Amino acid sequence: MYILYSIPSTASCLCRSVPSHIPIFLCTYSSSLYTCVNSHNNLLTDPPWTSQRRHFSALIPKKEDGKKRVWEQSQLLDVLEARIQQLQSDIVLDVQHAKVQFVNASKSGRGASSGKSHKNVSGGRTELPKKLIQEKTTKTKKLNLKLGIEDKPVKSRKGKLILPGTSKTLKNQEPTAIQADTMAGAPVAAATVPIRKVEKLEWKLNQWAMSASPELVQDNSEARMYEGVQLSVHCYLEACVFCGDIDRAQRLLLTHHRMISRRNLLNIGLYNVMMRVWAKKGSLNQIGRMFILVEEAGLKPNLTSYCAALECMGRTPNCSPKVINRVLRQMKEDGLCVEELFRLCVFRQDERDMVLRAIHTVEPDFQPSINTVLHTCSSPLVKDFYTERADAKYPKLAFSLEELRERFSRQLSMEQASTITIHSVEAMKPVTPHMAKMRALLAEQRMVWHKALVGALRESNMILASITPKAVRLSLYPYLCLMDQKDYVDIMIQSLSNLPPSGESLHILAKELGNRVHNKFCIRMKSHNQMVDKLSHIYNEYAELLAKDSQDFDVLPRERWWKLEAEHSSGPSLLGDNTQWPHTVVVELGTYLVDLMVKHMKVNSDILNPANDRKFIPVLYHMYTFRSNKQVGFIKPHPILTQMQQDAMETTLTFDSYVMPMLCPPVPWTSAKFGAYLLTPTKMMRTVVGANQHEILLEKCQDADLHAVLDSLNQLGNAAWRINQPLLDIIISVFNDKGNEKLDIPPPNSEAPKILRYSQQDLATYSSAEKAHLKRELVKAKKKCSEMHSLRMDALYKLSIANHMRDEVFWFPHNMDFRGRTYPCPPYFNHLGSDVTRAILVFAEGKPLGPGGLKWLKIHLVNLTGLKKRSSLAGRLEYANTIMDDILDSADNPLNGKKWWQNADEPWQALACCMEIANAVRSPDPTHFISHFPVHQDGSCNGLQHYAALGRDVIGATSVNLIPCEVPQDVYSGVAQQVEEFRARDSEKGLKIAQVLEGFISRKVVKQTVMTVVYGVTRYGGRLQIEKRLKEVDDFPKEYVWDASHYLVQQVFSSLKEMFTGTREIQDWLTESARLIAKSGNTVEWVTPLGLPIIQPYHRTRTQMLKGTIQDLSLQITHDSKQKPDTVKQKNAFPPNFIHSLDSTHMMLTALYCYSAGLTFVSVHDCFWTHALTVDTMNKVCREQFVALHSQPILQELSNFLLQKYCSGLS
Amino acid sequence: EVGKMKGECFRPLGRYDFLDLGEVEENTQRAQLCRTIKRFIIDPALAKLVTHHLGPDLEDSKAVIFECNPGPGVLTRTLLNSGAQRVVTLEGEKSFLPDLQALECLLDGQLEVVHCDFFKLDPMGRGSMRPPAMYTDKLFTDLGISEANWTDEVPVKVVGIFPQRIERSQLWKLLYVLFDRLSIYRYGRVELNMFISEKEYLKLMAKPGDMLNYRAFGALWQMACHIELLHKEPWASFVTSSKYKLAIPKSRLPNDNLCLVRMTPRKDLFSASLTPSNAATLVMMVKQCLAKRKARLVDRLNMWSPDSGPKLLKEMGMQEDVLTGHVYPEEYKQLFELVDKSQEFTQSWLYEEVLENTQKEGWI
């Protein structure tokens, strides 16, 4: 780890404008300092603060009311309030420390924002005994149940009460209904009409119950769309329609419709599926019928329904204008407008043109308006980025338009094929006759299996088709008819070659198979909807933005794409509207296919050894392994298969196309639903399978609020890469020659320990202790073997992909996890990988080293070695210069020389850097040497940096290099020192373990624990980490390991507490808030300073059983928003997740501002990469953005947000 | 039965005075102070009853009695009062030790107090090996108990209550070490007299044909031990350390009582063909077969070795279409003995499957 935020040489120049005696860290950063201090000053100076206090005191009940509170919520309030007080005192402390004189603060915009939440806080609080609440809640529930509106009343987030679709029922009900009606009307009338006490109470309770129950909060039509039954039915219908089985689809919808219990589960989207079908057929009758059904079901037609109706009319020759007018009128009555229809509906094929045709019959001049107004992101952090574009130098790619278009078409055909077969790096080995024989044998077997499976699938499909399904049971049949049988079987055979010899759990295997089918289906669907042509068209124009030989644009990729799409509005929408299949369907489908494989793939038992009896035996077996007393279904290959595969050493690998990096720049993310690959469906936010709360949250976002996030993803994805060929060749040579564990190149299976089996006679001679030992060894050997296999395969995949791309330029499309941390989408080979993969990658674009580039290369090399941790940059540079001989030797004779590089922390990257330095110094003029090499700048314990900045911890900030120092500080050594002090003190007091530990406390022992403390490591986990380190120390007496680790972890925690006072307090505050939020039945949500909404998807586990022919599977679902939140997880995960959301925000800001500065920039979370030439600029941007970010009242805003979100119901 | 025994008087033991059991009230309070979640026997009548079941001839029995986590020591005293020759209390909780040790001093070797938790013997996991965790060989060596033959008389009787949370994993752990003859079973056929929850007892005793509850767990225990239900006692009769709520686990099976169950390893468990060294494979086989009770046995056997299923079934005199859930524990054992003799099977790759255990506590 080395220094990002305070590099003395540059920091000092930043300092110049500031009086040097001011020690507070923010002072370093000239202008930004004052905004920051000012905003906090607001909290400090009396007048604004007292006004704020007053707001809060209205919220906080007097002590004597304490018992009556709605418990958890008030507690939350207390915690939040306490935090505000804490913030106040913290700042006072810091400022005193800093001895800074503040000017009297004026009420700045930022400070005022803290008042926002109080708008909702008015009047007194509900003060209800708990019991009463329960009673009332049940009563209200019962009432609602009676009225059949249990799930329907929705409180919109703005506080308006609406009862969608139920008003009609209500009016026709008996007297109680009227009462309920008044109840619902109460808030509206509240201001004028005095309401009877009970009603008021009831209303409040209603509100409380609603805001407390997450399912109700999310109960809008989109949200429900994804829910269980609806999603299953939707996907089923879509699948039926896709394979042309319209009867089946219609039948299913009707059976559901006819059963009242089931009908209540349907939503308008399901009827729309059928309407679209009938629209395609031009059957007005059927459309009419569907509208009647919709009415019957008490649903309201939405835009898509009308869209289908109009489409149908457009298809009907000479459709009477009267009919069309009636539809348009009806639409208006329902409050829908035609403009919206064109803006919001997703069109397939020629649907849009047909709708337009229908409208033209009655309104010949109608043209849907093209909305070209671009809204900009509201976050003040990116205001400059979006508004001041004159100086922006958005980077271009080093390709001509022609080249980019050609790359696009190659990528397109690769994705259309959905899989790609490449040569593995083992192909370089010579083929022995035995290998050739085995390959032929395997190929022959595959043909046999393929044929058998196609037959079996066809037969089982016939059986499935003939079974009349039970009324509402959804069969797998339509999912098995989406493609040719051959395509399914290809997928099955493909999975066979990836099966590890030790087998794979049925669940995982099934999931893989099911997902592959889904992927293939999505891609087919896109070409079926005829969107490929349109995509090509738009992409080809979009490429102008990036190509070097076309004009300069002052717009961002997202904006450009958006504009092009608006301009080419005719034809199908690019946005695919196919929904992700429910996880259960994916697994069930996969299990079905696995079952076929187990039953129908057979081989002759004498195929390898003619001495065996000939029997026709299965290739795959279904059995169980037992883990923690749970039985896990497993699919194991027969050793014959494994043997054949190992002997054949087949040298081709088949991957899904999205595993490969892209051959053209990715499609820019224009919304949370569209971007990245051309055809392969990709989520912008990675989630646990089946969790949809993130999607719902993102959908609710204002489009503009996500812009900064989308743009930073696009920027990361637009970085072009290529392979560092000389290095790849060296690595492959080591890989193909037995590997090297020290250099992290996994050895082949032939190097694995032999699994010995002892005969009975041998065993009889052993004592029981020896037998136990043998047994342990056996298990260990097995484990080692399977670990080695998986490591080897992983490396094989990575290297083979790299090798396949060796002459290419390629791109990694990016998406992010739910905290906003970004990741490249291709799973195996990417720059986030190990030292090996990172070393193989260089920027496609080269830039001259310039005056300072060589210096940075050298410093980078020293950083990669892990040496000279406590030297200044100048010191590191000097060190590099003293070892130039070693560097050049490493570059020239990597495997046969002195091998200096092999002892580095990151050997392969160090070697690559040696080579780059060698080339540079040997060039005629190093400043003109064109370098493709990425230079990294790493945060020094980035989590702690954020905490220190949030808590304004001066000592802490110093130790993580937020404050300029002569030499870089090392927080780990700092902690080690502090721990040593404690130890010495205890040792003097005669504490035995402190005495034993004398001389053993080092940076290494505490490092991991310090690093992970910010990510929420507990004492328990910390102890294990330290125990591990102590065990590595040879002379440390083993019998004291447990006590010592126990003692040390305590000391580490107290040292951190001492150094980072604010950190612990913030952590505690976050934890306590999360605990109370979770206890009150909510999940923790927040919004990053860049506007990305975040929700923690942790709920109590629900088990779902899946029936299967081969075995039943039980799925553990931990993200079901209908379950109560998992309090422990919610609370433990909040602090680290919050910090991650901040570090991701900082990274995104840096990415954006680097983009407008024309830099190549990529990141590995808190490690930023750019060309040697531009390191200084990047460092400057990085620092500026860090200061800008922490000048925001981050905690204040979080507190406001939480108050508003979780406590406003209390007023 | 309890009521009847309450009135009864102890037969004096001649040499010794009766040990005073202490006030129920006071004992309850002491038990409730225990820092870990446990149940205790406080009621003198219950202690008497347990003692009675450990008998009848406590004075003459040579078996050492291990009492797990005695707490305030009501059962300990009752055992001694009934003339038990050698009682070893394994107490995991430090706070109970002084009192027990005081008692130890009072007596002439009938009682030994060890700071040890029976349920933490031979741990797999990390952590320090210091009391109450312990290796069995240390415990037995310290007590001077040496390894015995399997067919010898029962050397040790263990009495106690399974901690609720780890009940099942403890039973599995004991099962594995039993078949491997490791841990306590190195010292012979150690007899367990333990309170287990009723639902677990019902699973333990489930019979073939009960497709829901008859599983490897029960089948293997029945195969290995003679199991006898001695007594059923409602949960409420036990005192719980009060700091924690200890909800009675819910189950689809009846679960109103704790059951005092005696599990005596069978003398004839091991034979020429079933030995501790290949027993693990038997365990594996039974687990595989009973993972799905409605599977056909012949299919499972064919998996090990193609085509040999029908032959084996014929040898066993079983129906071709018998389901795995209908096969008796004893039959599984015979089946394994046949399988083990057969050449085809020992060549089978599945035969070499090793059970992996990823659980921290438990067996090796």
Coordinates of C-alpha atoms in Angstrom, one line a residue, chain A residues 72 153 366 372 454 843 890 1092 1148 1197:
Chain A
E72 CA -37.8 1.7 18.1
P153 CA -54.4 1.1 -0.3
F366 CA -49.7 13.7 -35.7
T372 CA -34.5 16.5 -26.6
V454 CA -31.9 -35.0 -28.7
F843 CA -3.7 0.2 -22.3
S890 CA 15.0 -9.1 -14.8
L1092 CA -27.4 6.5 -6.3
M1148 CA -16.8 7.9 -9.8
E1197 CA -27.5 14.5 5.0

